[in-house]
Short mmCIF file of C-alpha atoms in Angstrom, two decimals:
data_model
loop_
_atom_site.label_atom_id
_atom_site.label_comp_id
_atom_site.label_asym_id
_atom_site.label_seq_id
_atom_site.Cartn_x
_atom_site.Cartn_y
_atom_site.Cartn_z
CA UNK L 5 12.31 33.47 6.51
CA UNK L 6 11.19 31.49 3.49
CA UNK L 7 9.27 33.39 0.84
CA UNK L 8 6.01 32.15 -0.70
CA UNK L 9 7.87 30.74 -3.70
CA UNK L 10 9.93 28.47 -1.46
CA UNK L 11 7.22 27.59 1.03
CA UNK L 12 5.74 24.12 0.77
CA UNK L 13 1.92 24.45 0.77
CA UNK L 14 -0.08 22.60 3.40
CA UNK L 15 -3.43 21.25 2.21
CA UNK L 16 -6.17 19.70 4.31
CA UNK L 17 -8.05 16.84 2.64
CA UNK L 18 -11.22 15.58 4.37
CA UNK L 19 -13.84 12.91 3.95
CA UNK L 20 -16.40 11.16 6.10
CA UNK L 21 -14.09 8.16 6.09
CA UNK L 22 -11.81 6.41 3.63
CA UNK L 23 -13.22 7.57 0.30
CA UNK L 24 -11.13 10.70 0.03
CA UNK L 25 -8.02 8.52 0.06
CA UNK L 26 -8.81 7.82 -3.61
CA UNK L 27 -8.23 11.52 -4.30
CA UNK L 28 -5.23 11.76 -1.97
CA UNK L 29 -3.70 8.79 -3.81
CA UNK L 30 -3.79 10.75 -7.09
CA UNK L 31 -2.30 13.82 -5.42
CA UNK L 32 0.53 11.75 -3.94
CA UNK L 33 1.37 10.37 -7.39
CA UNK L 34 2.18 13.87 -8.64
CA UNK L 35 5.80 15.16 -8.60
CA UNK L 36 4.88 18.30 -6.69
CA UNK L 37 6.02 19.41 -3.27
CA UNK L 38 3.09 19.68 -0.84
CA UNK L 39 2.16 18.55 2.65
CA UNK L 40 -1.26 16.88 2.85
CA UNK L 41 -3.22 16.40 6.06
CA UNK L 42 -5.95 13.81 5.60
CA UNK L 43 -8.85 13.66 8.05
CA UNK L 44 -11.39 10.85 7.90
CA UNK L 45 -14.36 11.54 10.15
CA UNK L 46 -15.14 7.90 10.87
CA UNK L 47 -16.76 8.71 14.23
CA UNK L 48 -19.61 10.36 12.31
CA UNK L 49 -19.66 8.29 9.11
CA UNK L 50 -21.51 7.83 6.87
CA UNK L 51 -22.35 11.41 5.90
CA UNK L 52 -24.47 10.30 2.95
CA UNK L 53 -27.42 9.21 5.08
CA UNK L 54 -27.62 12.30 7.31
CA UNK L 55 -29.57 15.56 7.07
CA UNK L 56 -27.90 18.33 5.07
CA UNK L 57 -27.62 20.61 8.12
CA UNK L 58 -25.78 17.91 10.07
CA UNK L 59 -23.36 17.25 7.21
CA UNK L 60 -22.64 20.99 7.02
CA UNK L 61 -21.88 21.16 10.74
CA UNK L 62 -19.65 18.06 10.69
CA UNK L 63 -17.73 19.33 7.66
CA UNK L 64 -17.33 22.74 9.24
CA UNK L 65 -15.89 21.14 12.39
CA UNK L 66 -13.25 19.28 10.37
CA UNK L 67 -12.36 22.43 8.47
CA UNK L 68 -11.75 24.28 11.73
CA UNK L 69 -9.38 21.50 12.78
CA UNK L 70 -7.47 22.16 9.55
CA UNK L 71 -7.41 25.90 10.19
CA UNK L 72 -5.76 25.27 13.56
CA UNK L 73 -3.09 23.37 11.63
CA UNK L 74 -2.62 26.51 9.47
CA UNK L 75 -3.46 24.89 6.14
CA UNK L 76 -3.29 26.96 2.97
CA UNK L 77 -6.32 25.30 1.38
CA UNK L 78 -8.96 22.66 2.07
CA UNK L 79 -10.22 19.93 -0.25
CA UNK L 80 -13.59 18.38 0.56
CA UNK L 81 -12.74 15.01 -0.97
CA UNK L 82 -16.30 13.89 -0.38
CA UNK L 83 -19.19 14.43 -2.77
CA UNK L 84 -21.71 14.52 0.06
CA UNK L 85 -19.77 17.12 2.05
CA UNK L 86 -19.28 19.18 -1.10
CA UNK L 87 -22.99 19.10 -1.97
CA UNK L 88 -24.06 20.05 1.55
CA UNK L 89 -21.45 22.59 2.55
CA UNK L 90 -18.98 23.84 -0.07
CA UNK L 91 -20.78 27.04 -1.04
CA UNK L 92 -21.41 27.99 2.60
CA UNK L 93 -17.87 27.24 3.75
CA UNK L 94 -16.37 29.24 0.90
CA UNK L 95 -18.18 32.26 2.34
CA UNK L 96 -17.05 31.53 5.91
CA UNK L 97 -13.46 30.37 5.73
CA UNK L 98 -10.26 32.33 5.19
CA UNK L 99 -8.63 29.76 2.89
CA UNK L 100 -9.70 28.39 -0.52
CA UNK L 101 -12.17 25.49 -0.31
CA UNK L 102 -12.20 22.93 -3.13
CA UNK L 103 -14.79 20.20 -3.61
CA UNK L 104 -15.91 17.28 -5.71
CA UNK L 105 -18.36 17.30 -8.59
CA UNK L 106 -19.83 14.13 -10.14
CA UNK L 107 -18.46 13.61 -13.65
CA UNK L 108 -21.92 14.00 -15.17
CA UNK L 109 -20.88 16.41 -17.93
CA UNK L 110 -17.98 14.26 -19.24
CA UNK L 111 -20.22 11.19 -19.15
CA UNK L 112 -23.00 12.91 -21.08
CA UNK L 113 -20.54 14.18 -23.70
CA UNK L 114 -18.95 10.75 -24.05
CA UNK L 115 -22.34 9.07 -24.56
CA UNK L 116 -24.42 11.44 -26.72
CA UNK L 117 -28.11 10.61 -26.77
CA UNK L 118 -27.72 7.89 -24.13
CA UNK L 119 -28.85 7.77 -20.53
CA UNK L 120 -26.22 7.70 -17.81
CA UNK L 121 -26.50 6.31 -14.27
CA UNK L 122 -25.32 8.24 -11.22
CA UNK L 123 -24.22 6.17 -8.23
CA UNK L 124 -24.42 8.44 -5.18
CA UNK L 125 -25.67 8.89 -1.63
CA UNK L 126 -29.09 10.23 -0.63
CA UNK L 127 -27.66 13.66 0.20
CA UNK L 128 -25.88 14.03 -3.14
CA UNK L 129 -28.96 12.94 -5.08
CA UNK L 130 -31.32 15.37 -3.37
CA UNK L 131 -29.11 18.46 -3.10
CA UNK L 132 -29.93 21.55 -5.14
CA UNK L 133 -26.36 21.65 -6.48
CA UNK L 134 -26.96 18.46 -8.46
CA UNK L 135 -30.37 19.56 -9.70
CA UNK L 136 -28.86 22.82 -10.94
CA UNK L 137 -26.06 20.97 -12.73
CA UNK L 138 -28.52 18.69 -14.53
CA UNK L 139 -30.65 21.69 -15.49
CA UNK L 140 -27.66 23.61 -16.84
CA UNK L 141 -26.71 20.62 -18.96
CA UNK L 142 -30.30 20.06 -20.10
CA UNK L 143 -29.96 16.49 -18.94
CA UNK L 144 -32.68 15.97 -16.36
CA UNK L 145 -34.22 13.16 -18.40
CA UNK L 146 -30.92 11.45 -19.15
CA UNK L 147 -29.63 10.94 -15.61
CA UNK L 148 -30.83 7.81 -13.78
CA UNK L 149 -30.33 8.02 -10.02
CA UNK L 150 -29.00 4.97 -8.18
CA UNK L 151 -29.14 5.23 -4.39
CA UNK L 152 -26.02 3.66 -2.90
CA UNK L 153 -26.53 4.29 0.81
CA UNK L 154 -24.52 1.78 2.84
CA UNK L 155 -21.83 1.24 0.21
CA UNK L 156 -19.38 3.81 1.61
CA UNK L 157 -19.54 2.22 5.06
CA UNK L 158 -18.54 -1.16 3.60
CA UNK L 159 -15.51 0.45 1.96
CA UNK L 160 -14.59 2.12 5.28
CA UNK L 161 -14.71 -1.29 6.92
CA UNK L 162 -12.85 -3.08 4.14
CA UNK L 163 -15.79 -5.44 3.58
CA UNK L 164 -15.29 -6.07 -0.13
CA UNK L 165 -17.51 -9.12 -0.50
CA UNK L 166 -20.42 -7.37 1.24
CA UNK L 167 -19.85 -4.34 -0.99
CA UNK L 168 -19.96 -6.61 -4.05
CA UNK L 169 -23.29 -8.08 -2.93
CA UNK L 170 -24.79 -4.61 -2.48
CA UNK L 171 -23.41 -3.50 -5.85
CA UNK L 172 -24.98 -6.51 -7.54
CA UNK L 173 -28.39 -5.25 -6.47
CA UNK L 174 -27.64 -1.60 -7.31
CA UNK L 175 -26.44 -2.47 -10.82
CA UNK L 176 -29.61 -4.33 -11.78
CA UNK L 177 -31.25 -1.16 -13.12
CA UNK L 178 -28.49 0.00 -15.49
CA UNK L 179 -27.93 -3.57 -16.68
CA UNK L 180 -31.63 -4.08 -17.42
CA UNK L 181 -31.89 -0.70 -19.18
CA UNK L 182 -28.62 -1.12 -21.07
CA UNK L 183 -27.06 1.98 -19.52
CA UNK L 184 -23.32 1.70 -20.02
CA UNK L 185 -22.11 4.99 -18.55
CA UNK L 186 -21.84 4.86 -14.76
CA UNK L 187 -20.85 8.02 -12.88
CA UNK L 188 -19.22 7.31 -9.52
CA UNK L 189 -20.68 10.12 -7.43
CA UNK L 190 -18.81 9.28 -4.23
CA UNK L 191 -15.05 9.08 -3.75
CA UNK L 192 -15.48 5.76 -1.90
CA UNK L 193 -16.81 4.09 -5.05
CA UNK L 194 -13.55 4.70 -6.93
CA UNK L 195 -12.07 1.88 -4.85
CA UNK L 196 -14.78 -0.43 -6.19
CA UNK L 197 -14.04 -0.07 -9.90
CA UNK L 198 -12.76 -3.61 -10.28
CA UNK L 199 -15.78 -5.02 -8.45
CA UNK L 200 -18.16 -2.99 -10.65
CA UNK L 201 -16.43 -4.13 -13.84
CA UNK L 202 -16.58 -7.72 -12.64
CA UNK L 203 -20.33 -7.46 -12.15
CA UNK L 204 -21.00 -5.38 -15.27
CA UNK L 205 -18.19 -5.75 -17.84
CA UNK L 206 -19.97 -3.49 -20.35
CA UNK L 207 -19.93 -0.54 -17.94
CA UNK L 208 -17.87 2.54 -18.73
CA UNK L 209 -16.91 4.29 -15.49
CA UNK L 210 -16.55 8.02 -14.92
CA UNK L 211 -15.38 9.75 -11.75
CA UNK L 212 -14.48 13.31 -10.80
CA UNK L 213 -11.13 12.67 -9.13
CA UNK L 214 -8.82 13.65 -11.98
CA UNK L 215 -10.76 16.82 -12.75
CA UNK L 216 -10.63 17.86 -9.10
CA UNK L 217 -6.90 17.17 -8.86
CA UNK L 218 -6.18 19.17 -12.03
CA UNK L 219 -8.25 22.09 -10.75
CA UNK L 220 -6.52 22.09 -7.36
CA UNK L 221 -3.04 21.88 -8.89
CA UNK L 222 -3.80 24.70 -11.30
CA UNK L 223 -5.45 26.94 -8.70
CA UNK L 224 -2.70 26.52 -6.09
CA UNK L 225 0.15 26.55 -8.67
CA UNK L 226 1.47 23.28 -7.27
CA UNK L 227 3.11 22.51 -10.60
CA UNK L 228 5.56 25.34 -9.88
CA UNK L 229 6.86 23.42 -6.85
CA UNK L 230 8.64 20.33 -8.09
CA UNK L 231 9.40 17.73 -5.45
CA UNK L 232 7.77 14.93 -3.48
CA UNK L 233 4.47 15.21 -1.60
CA UNK L 234 4.13 14.12 2.03
CA UNK L 235 1.03 13.15 3.95
CA UNK L 236 -0.27 12.54 7.46
CA UNK L 237 -3.44 10.59 8.23
CA UNK L 238 -5.90 11.44 11.01
CA UNK L 239 -9.14 9.66 11.86
CA UNK L 240 -11.75 10.80 14.36
CA UNK L 241 -12.43 7.25 15.55
CA UNK L 242 -9.34 5.38 16.63
CA UNK L 243 -10.65 2.87 19.16
CA UNK L 244 -9.51 0.31 16.61
CA UNK L 245 -6.55 2.40 15.45
CA UNK L 246 -4.46 -0.45 14.08
CA UNK L 247 -7.35 -1.84 12.00
CA UNK L 248 -8.31 1.59 10.66
CA UNK L 249 -4.75 2.46 9.69
CA UNK L 250 -4.36 -0.97 8.09
CA UNK L 251 -7.43 -0.43 5.88
CA UNK L 252 -6.20 3.06 4.96
CA UNK L 253 -2.77 1.73 4.02
CA UNK L 254 -4.27 -1.00 1.82
CA UNK L 255 -6.57 1.51 0.10
CA UNK L 256 -3.67 3.81 -0.72
CA UNK L 257 -2.00 0.85 -2.41
CA UNK L 258 -5.15 -0.41 -4.14
CA UNK L 259 -4.99 0.06 -7.89
CA UNK L 260 -8.25 1.05 -9.58
CA UNK L 261 -7.40 2.85 -12.84
#
């Protein structure tokens, strides 16, 4: 029998669709031995436009799928799922649950005295978790909320030109107000960095992916297990399996530093 030191950890990574692949991509670039199971809940996407209670239930269902696969930890690679369910699921589940947090604090520190703009879904904007974070940072007046409902779906569908058109409208406010710091409060938006820079070259982008990856690696001691990570992709809607897997493959290869 292999001891814990030799055992390769199995980690479930979930999102409402394709966005969490931006986090998985960073995990796969690390020289650490781990098995990742990625679950994109496309049958119920987008999460960002649903009621909090429904997002909690959907996220819980995916987590129970992971538990049947005997994962050692779960990463909610979805800001909406994290906002709606992380605290509750940490109480309920028998394995560690990690989540996403918008990079509001780093953005505020990097732009002292300036306003920052948060691009996020309706759920993320309205959740108490975000309000508490702003209050703790004393930044309620410095954060401008940009509702990006619909954008994640366009990423899931690989509709880049449509996403660019929607972004053009969303970015009017920060451009008019001269807000340079944009916080990408949804893992889907990380795949749109090049499009955002093309529309607003002065923008300075912040996202929470690297911070989440560092926290997960440190907490699970992955850096003690040198090797190569492996992954398996699952999606809850595979009527168009070939198309879905094609989009996922392209996203995992898409470079958005």
